[in-house]
Amino acid sequence: MVNFIGYKKGVNLGGWLSQCCHTKEHYDSFITEDDIIKISSWMVDHVRLPIDYDLLEDENGNFKGEGFAYIDNAVNWCKNAGLNIILDLHKTAGYSFDKGEGELGFFESPALQERFMKLWERIAERYAVSDGTIAFELLNEVTEQSCSDTWNRLIKSCIERIRRIAPDSYILVGGYWQNSPDAVPDLEAPFDDKVVYNFHCYDPMNFTHQGAYWYEGMDTKFRMSFDKCEPPVTPEFFIDRFSRAYEAAKKNGTVLYCGEYGVIENAEPADALKWFKTINAAFDRLDISRAVWSYKEMNFGLADDRMDGVRSELIRYL
């Protein structure tokens, strides 16, 4: 059984090295060591750091040392603050969960798949540790179910290559439909006892994504209170939602990690607090580790001014 120590409760650093304007000015200012110190005061034990391949590679796949230096900073800041860190490859050459990124061809191209695995070898060479303080997440949110067989094959091949360099590092893998818990049972059995099943949860979407301009079919003026959700959102609602993933993980000798969950800024802060309290109860009852989306901005920021009135209580329910 996987013993995923040190990753019980975490915070995403979305929008810093991924889903961002890839400029030095942005990298240097969006997250600083002071932010990591603040996060460490929130009663969490780790951060999840989304990273786009654009940070680390040029258009020809050549590695960029200046990009890796920002990850070095994050790793060192977390070490100083007593936090562990998950390095999440949020986008790779030829694939992004966001079709608007224009990344195409990864699941059909052996050349792009090889580039992906070479990038992971380089990441492993630089950040492999034996003490469990740095974990690797292979790829964020595979979208299409039709990619499942190819993705399972790539998971195995990539982990085989990482293990030659980093035999002791935790590795997280998720399924299709944007890391849906429904896809977890279609993941192959873990490569070894350091592989964790990863999923995301923003249920119910009409509450957590109310008014989201990017969510297909959503009216940007739509608003919903937590108490009006139908069916009612209770701990049992989430326990049922996670049940198939939980049983698949148990059957295959691993554990679950929820790499993203959160509520959009359009929701009333008091309603967001109710949602976090409810999903936290389910996580605790099933012993599911997790990382909230997200630290600041990105339409979900917990550090944003709008959350000042509830934040001190909300962080108890991360």
Coordinates of C-alpha atoms in Angstrom, one line a residue:
M1 CA 0.0 0.0 0.0
V2 CA 1.2 3.5 -0.9
N3 CA 2.1 5.6 2.2
F4 CA 1.7 9.1 0.8
I5 CA 3.2 11.0 3.8
G6 CA 3.5 14.7 3.8
Y7 CA 0.8 15.6 1.3
K8 CA -2.4 15.7 3.4
K9 CA -3.5 19.3 2.7
G10 CA -2.0 21.6 0.1
V11 CA -2.5 24.7 -1.9
N12 CA -2.1 25.2 -5.7
L13 CA 0.2 27.9 -7.1
G14 CA -1.9 28.3 -10.2
G15 CA -1.1 31.1 -12.6
W16 CA 2.6 31.5 -11.8
L17 CA 4.5 29.1 -14.1
S18 CA 1.4 27.8 -15.9
Q19 CA -1.7 29.4 -17.5
C20 CA 0.1 32.7 -17.5
C21 CA 2.0 35.2 -19.5
H22 CA 5.4 33.6 -19.9
T23 CA 7.6 36.6 -19.2
K24 CA 10.4 37.2 -16.7
E25 CA 8.4 40.1 -15.2
H26 CA 5.5 37.8 -14.4
Y27 CA 7.7 34.9 -13.1
D28 CA 9.6 37.3 -10.8
S29 CA 6.5 39.0 -9.3
F30 CA 3.5 36.7 -9.2
I31 CA 4.7 34.4 -6.4
T32 CA 7.6 35.3 -4.0
E33 CA 9.0 33.6 -0.9
D34 CA 6.7 35.7 1.2
D35 CA 3.7 34.0 -0.4
I36 CA 5.2 30.6 0.5
I37 CA 5.6 31.7 4.1
K38 CA 2.0 32.9 4.2
I39 CA 0.8 29.5 2.8
S40 CA 2.8 27.7 5.5
S41 CA 0.8 29.5 8.1
W42 CA -2.4 28.0 6.7
M43 CA -2.0 24.6 8.4
V44 CA -1.1 22.8 5.2
D45 CA 1.9 20.6 4.5
H46 CA 2.6 21.1 0.7
V47 CA 2.0 23.1 -2.4
R48 CA 1.2 21.9 -5.9
L49 CA 3.1 23.8 -8.6
P50 CA 1.6 23.7 -12.1
I51 CA 4.3 24.1 -14.7
D52 CA 4.0 24.6 -18.5
Y53 CA 6.6 23.1 -20.8
D54 CA 7.1 26.6 -22.3
L55 CA 8.9 27.5 -19.1
L56 CA 11.4 24.7 -19.5
E57 CA 11.8 24.2 -23.3
D58 CA 12.1 26.3 -26.4
E59 CA 10.0 25.5 -29.5
N60 CA 12.6 22.9 -30.6
G61 CA 12.6 21.1 -27.2
N62 CA 15.9 22.5 -26.0
F63 CA 16.0 22.9 -22.2
K64 CA 16.1 26.4 -20.7
G65 CA 18.1 26.7 -17.6
E66 CA 16.6 30.0 -16.6
G67 CA 13.2 28.3 -16.5
F68 CA 14.3 25.5 -14.2
A69 CA 15.7 28.3 -11.9
Y70 CA 12.2 29.3 -11.0
I71 CA 11.4 25.8 -9.9
D72 CA 14.6 25.7 -8.0
N73 CA 13.4 28.8 -6.1
A74 CA 10.0 27.3 -5.4
V75 CA 11.7 24.1 -4.1
N76 CA 14.1 26.0 -1.8
W77 CA 11.4 28.4 -0.5
C78 CA 9.2 25.4 0.3
K79 CA 12.1 23.6 2.1
N80 CA 12.7 26.7 4.2
A81 CA 9.1 27.0 5.1
G82 CA 8.7 23.3 5.9
L83 CA 6.4 22.5 3.0
N84 CA 6.6 19.6 0.5
I85 CA 6.0 20.3 -3.2
I86 CA 4.3 18.5 -6.1
L87 CA 5.7 19.4 -9.6
D88 CA 2.7 19.2 -11.9
L89 CA 3.4 19.3 -15.7
H90 CA 0.3 21.3 -16.5
K91 CA 1.0 21.4 -20.3
T92 CA 3.3 19.5 -22.6
A93 CA 4.3 20.0 -26.2
G94 CA 1.3 18.9 -28.2
Y95 CA -1.2 18.7 -25.3
S96 CA -3.1 21.1 -23.0
F97 CA -6.3 20.5 -21.2
D98 CA -7.4 23.9 -22.6
K99 CA -8.0 23.6 -26.3
G100 CA -7.6 27.3 -26.6
E101 CA -3.8 26.8 -26.0
G102 CA -3.6 25.3 -29.5
E103 CA -1.4 22.3 -28.4
L104 CA -2.3 19.4 -30.7
G105 CA -1.0 16.0 -31.6
F106 CA 0.6 14.6 -28.4
F107 CA -1.5 11.4 -28.2
E108 CA -0.8 10.6 -31.9
S109 CA 2.9 11.6 -32.2
P110 CA 5.7 9.3 -31.0
A111 CA 8.1 12.2 -31.4
L112 CA 6.0 14.4 -29.0
Q113 CA 5.7 11.5 -26.6
E114 CA 9.4 11.0 -26.6
R115 CA 9.9 14.7 -25.9
F116 CA 7.5 14.5 -23.0
M117 CA 9.5 11.6 -21.5
K118 CA 12.8 13.3 -22.0
L119 CA 11.5 16.3 -20.2
W120 CA 10.5 14.1 -17.3
E121 CA 13.9 12.6 -17.2
R122 CA 15.4 16.0 -17.0
I123 CA 13.0 17.0 -14.2
A124 CA 13.8 13.8 -12.3
E125 CA 17.6 14.3 -12.7
R126 CA 17.2 17.8 -11.1
Y127 CA 14.6 17.1 -8.4
A128 CA 14.8 13.5 -7.4
V129 CA 14.9 13.1 -3.6
S130 CA 14.8 10.1 -1.3
D131 CA 13.0 11.8 1.6
G132 CA 9.6 12.3 -0.2
T133 CA 9.6 16.1 -0.1
I134 CA 9.3 16.5 -3.9
A135 CA 6.7 14.6 -5.8
F136 CA 6.0 14.4 -9.6
E137 CA 2.6 14.7 -11.4
L138 CA 3.0 13.4 -15.0
L139 CA 0.3 15.5 -16.8
N140 CA -2.7 17.6 -15.9
E141 CA -6.2 16.7 -17.0
V142 CA -6.2 14.4 -19.9
T143 CA -9.5 15.2 -21.6
E144 CA -10.7 12.5 -24.0
Q145 CA -11.7 9.0 -22.9
S146 CA -10.5 7.8 -26.3
C147 CA -6.9 8.6 -25.2
S148 CA -7.1 6.2 -22.2
D149 CA -5.2 3.2 -23.6
T150 CA -2.5 5.4 -25.0
W151 CA -2.3 7.4 -21.8
N152 CA -1.9 4.2 -19.7
R153 CA 0.9 3.1 -22.0
L154 CA 2.6 6.4 -21.7
I155 CA 2.3 6.4 -17.9
K156 CA 4.1 3.0 -17.7
S157 CA 6.8 4.0 -20.1
C158 CA 7.4 7.4 -18.5
I159 CA 7.6 6.0 -15.0
E160 CA 10.0 3.3 -16.1
R161 CA 12.3 6.0 -17.3
I162 CA 11.9 8.2 -14.3
R163 CA 12.6 5.2 -12.0
R164 CA 16.0 4.8 -13.4
I165 CA 16.8 8.2 -12.0
A166 CA 14.4 8.7 -9.1
P167 CA 13.5 5.3 -7.6
D168 CA 12.0 6.8 -4.4
S169 CA 10.0 9.8 -5.7
Y170 CA 6.2 9.8 -5.4
I171 CA 4.5 10.0 -8.8
L172 CA 0.9 11.1 -9.3
V173 CA -1.3 9.9 -12.3
G174 CA -4.8 10.9 -13.2
G175 CA -7.4 9.8 -15.8
Y176 CA -9.4 11.3 -18.6
W177 CA -12.4 13.7 -18.5
Q178 CA -10.1 16.3 -16.8
N179 CA -9.0 14.0 -14.0
S180 CA -12.6 12.9 -13.3
P181 CA -13.0 10.5 -10.3
D182 CA -15.1 8.5 -12.8
A183 CA -11.9 7.8 -14.8
V184 CA -9.8 6.5 -12.0
P185 CA -11.0 2.9 -12.4
D186 CA -9.6 2.9 -15.9
L187 CA -6.1 3.6 -14.8
E188 CA -3.9 0.6 -14.8
A189 CA -2.6 -0.8 -11.6
P190 CA 0.3 1.4 -10.2
F191 CA 3.8 0.7 -11.5
D192 CA 5.1 0.4 -7.9
D193 CA 4.3 1.4 -4.3
K194 CA 5.2 5.1 -4.9
V195 CA 2.4 5.8 -7.4
V196 CA -0.7 7.7 -6.3
Y197 CA -4.1 8.0 -8.2
N198 CA -5.0 11.7 -8.8
F199 CA -8.4 13.3 -9.5
H200 CA -10.0 16.7 -9.4
C201 CA -13.4 17.8 -8.0
Y202 CA -15.5 20.9 -8.7
D203 CA -18.9 19.3 -8.1
P204 CA -21.5 20.5 -8.5
M205 CA -20.2 22.5 -11.5
N206 CA -23.2 24.9 -11.6
F207 CA -22.2 26.0 -8.1
T208 CA -18.4 26.0 -8.2
H209 CA -18.3 27.5 -11.7
Q210 CA -21.3 29.8 -11.6
G211 CA -21.0 32.6 -14.1
A212 CA -17.7 31.2 -15.5
Y213 CA -17.2 32.7 -18.9
W214 CA -15.1 29.7 -20.1
Y215 CA -17.5 27.0 -19.0
E216 CA -19.6 25.8 -22.0
G217 CA -23.3 26.6 -21.7
M218 CA -22.8 28.8 -18.6
D219 CA -24.6 32.2 -18.4
T220 CA -22.0 34.6 -17.1
K221 CA -24.8 36.3 -15.1
F222 CA -25.9 33.1 -13.4
R223 CA -25.5 32.9 -9.6
M224 CA -26.4 30.2 -7.1
S225 CA -26.3 29.9 -3.4
F226 CA -25.0 26.8 -1.7
D227 CA -28.3 26.1 0.0
K228 CA -30.1 26.0 -3.4
C229 CA -27.9 23.2 -4.9
E230 CA -30.0 20.3 -6.0
P231 CA -29.5 17.6 -4.9
P232 CA -28.3 19.0 -1.6
V233 CA -24.5 19.0 -1.2
T234 CA -23.6 17.0 1.9
P235 CA -20.6 14.9 2.9
E236 CA -22.5 11.9 1.6
F237 CA -22.9 13.6 -1.8
F238 CA -19.1 13.7 -2.1
I239 CA -18.5 10.3 -0.6
D240 CA -20.8 8.8 -3.2
R241 CA -19.0 10.8 -5.9
F242 CA -15.6 9.5 -4.9
S243 CA -16.7 5.9 -4.2
R244 CA -15.6 4.2 -7.5
A245 CA -12.3 6.0 -7.4
Y246 CA -11.8 5.1 -3.8
E247 CA -12.5 1.4 -4.4
A248 CA -10.2 1.3 -7.4
A249 CA -7.4 2.8 -5.4
K250 CA -8.0 0.4 -2.6
K251 CA -8.1 -2.6 -4.9
N252 CA -4.8 -1.6 -6.5
G253 CA -3.0 -0.9 -3.3
T254 CA -2.7 2.9 -3.6
V255 CA -4.4 6.0 -2.3
L256 CA -6.3 9.0 -3.7
Y257 CA -5.2 12.5 -4.0
C258 CA -7.5 15.4 -5.1
G259 CA -5.1 17.7 -7.0
E260 CA -7.7 20.5 -7.5
Y261 CA -11.0 21.6 -5.9
G262 CA -12.4 25.0 -5.2
V263 CA -15.1 27.6 -5.8
I264 CA -15.2 30.5 -8.2
E265 CA -15.0 34.1 -7.1
N266 CA -18.6 34.7 -8.3
A267 CA -19.9 32.7 -5.3
E268 CA -20.6 34.4 -2.1
P269 CA -17.6 33.9 0.3
A270 CA -20.0 32.5 3.0
D271 CA -21.3 30.0 0.5
A272 CA -17.8 29.0 -0.5
L273 CA -17.1 28.4 3.1
K274 CA -20.0 26.0 3.4
W275 CA -18.8 24.1 0.3
F276 CA -15.3 23.7 1.7
K277 CA -16.6 22.6 5.0
T278 CA -18.7 19.9 3.4
I279 CA -16.1 18.5 1.0
N280 CA -13.5 18.6 3.7
A281 CA -15.7 16.3 5.8
A282 CA -15.8 13.8 3.0
F283 CA -12.0 14.0 2.4
D284 CA -11.4 13.3 6.1
R285 CA -13.8 10.4 6.3
L286 CA -12.1 8.7 3.3
D287 CA -8.6 9.9 4.2
I288 CA -8.1 11.6 0.8
S289 CA -5.2 14.0 0.5
R290 CA -5.8 17.2 -1.5
A291 CA -4.7 20.6 -2.7
V292 CA -7.1 23.5 -3.1
W293 CA -7.3 25.6 -6.3
S294 CA -5.9 28.2 -6.0
Y295 CA -3.7 30.4 -3.8
K296 CA -4.4 33.8 -5.6
E297 CA -6.3 35.1 -8.6
M298 CA -7.1 32.6 -11.3
N299 CA -10.8 33.3 -10.5
F300 CA -10.5 31.1 -7.4
G301 CA -8.0 32.8 -5.2
L302 CA -8.1 32.2 -1.5
A303 CA -5.7 35.0 -0.7
D304 CA -7.8 37.6 -2.6
D305 CA -9.4 40.4 -0.7
R306 CA -12.9 39.1 -1.2
M307 CA -12.1 36.2 1.1
D308 CA -10.8 38.3 4.0
G309 CA -14.0 37.8 6.0
V310 CA -14.0 34.0 5.9
R311 CA -10.4 33.0 5.3
S312 CA -9.4 32.4 8.9
E313 CA -12.2 29.9 9.3
L314 CA -12.0 28.5 5.7
I315 CA -8.4 27.4 6.1
R316 CA -9.5 25.0 8.8
Y317 CA -11.4 23.1 6.1
L318 CA -8.8 22.7 3.5

